[in-house]
Coordinates of C-alpha atoms in Angstrom, one line a residue:
X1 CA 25.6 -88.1 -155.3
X2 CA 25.4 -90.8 -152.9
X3 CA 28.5 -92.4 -150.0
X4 CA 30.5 -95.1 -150.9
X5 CA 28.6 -97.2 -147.6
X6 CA 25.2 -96.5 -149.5
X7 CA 26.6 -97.7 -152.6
X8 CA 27.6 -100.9 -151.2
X9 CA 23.7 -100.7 -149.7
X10 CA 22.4 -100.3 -153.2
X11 CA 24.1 -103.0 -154.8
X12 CA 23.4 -105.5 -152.0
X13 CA 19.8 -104.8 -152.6
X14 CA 19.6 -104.8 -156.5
X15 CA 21.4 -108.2 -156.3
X16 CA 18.8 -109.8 -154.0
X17 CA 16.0 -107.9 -155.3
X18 CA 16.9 -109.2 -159.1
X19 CA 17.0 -112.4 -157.3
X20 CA 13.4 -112.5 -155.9
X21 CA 11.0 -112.3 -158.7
X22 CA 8.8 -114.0 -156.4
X23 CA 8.6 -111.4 -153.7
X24 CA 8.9 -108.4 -156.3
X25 CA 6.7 -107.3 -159.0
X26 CA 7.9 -107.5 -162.6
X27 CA 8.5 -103.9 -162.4
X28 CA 10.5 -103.5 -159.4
X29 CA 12.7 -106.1 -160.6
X30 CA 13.8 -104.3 -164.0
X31 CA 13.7 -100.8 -161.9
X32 CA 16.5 -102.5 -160.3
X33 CA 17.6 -104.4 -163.5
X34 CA 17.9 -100.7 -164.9
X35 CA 19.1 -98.7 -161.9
X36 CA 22.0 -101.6 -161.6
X37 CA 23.5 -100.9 -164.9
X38 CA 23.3 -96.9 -164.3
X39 CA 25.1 -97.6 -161.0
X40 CA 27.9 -99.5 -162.2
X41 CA 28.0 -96.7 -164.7
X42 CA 27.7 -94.2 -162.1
X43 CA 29.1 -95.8 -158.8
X44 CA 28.6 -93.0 -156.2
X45 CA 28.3 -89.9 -158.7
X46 CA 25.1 -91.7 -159.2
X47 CA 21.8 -88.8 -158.8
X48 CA 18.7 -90.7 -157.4
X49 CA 15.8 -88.5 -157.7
X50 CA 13.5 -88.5 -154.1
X51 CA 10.9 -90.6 -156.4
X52 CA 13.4 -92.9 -157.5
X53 CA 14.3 -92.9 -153.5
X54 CA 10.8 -94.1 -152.3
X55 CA 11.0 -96.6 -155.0
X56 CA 14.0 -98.1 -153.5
X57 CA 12.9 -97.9 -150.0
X58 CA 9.8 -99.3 -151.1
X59 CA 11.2 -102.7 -152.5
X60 CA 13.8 -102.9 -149.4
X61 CA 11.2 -102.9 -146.9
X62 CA 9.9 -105.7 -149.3
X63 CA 12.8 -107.6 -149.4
X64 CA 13.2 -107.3 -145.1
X65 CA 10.0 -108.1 -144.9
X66 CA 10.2 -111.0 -146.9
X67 CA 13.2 -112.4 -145.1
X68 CA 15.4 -112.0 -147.9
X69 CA 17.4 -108.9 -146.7
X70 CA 18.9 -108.3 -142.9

């Protein structure tokens, strides 16, 4: 289960990340397409497995990189 604060983290990133097809790959963006629906499902009894997890912090470092996240 995950905090309401990361949550809110999560969502900010899936809507950017869907967003920036030109910075992600294909993949990324329907991980995130896919992990947004089982979050609004979910909300913070979400489970994110540590693989999931690297995934995540994988494309955010992407997206900071990028410019496209603070």
């Amino acid at each position: 289960m995950i905090t309401e604060e990361y949550c809110e983290d999560l969502q900010q990133i899936i809507f950017v990340g869907i967003s920036c097809e030109d910075v992600l790959t294909k993949w990324e963006v329907d991980f995130l397409s896919e992990f947004k629906d089982r979050l609004e499902t979910y909300q913070e009894k979400i489970k994110i497995s540590d693989k999931q997890q690297a995934v995540l912090d994988r494309i955010e470092k992407k997206l900071k990189d990028a410019g496209e996240l603070e």
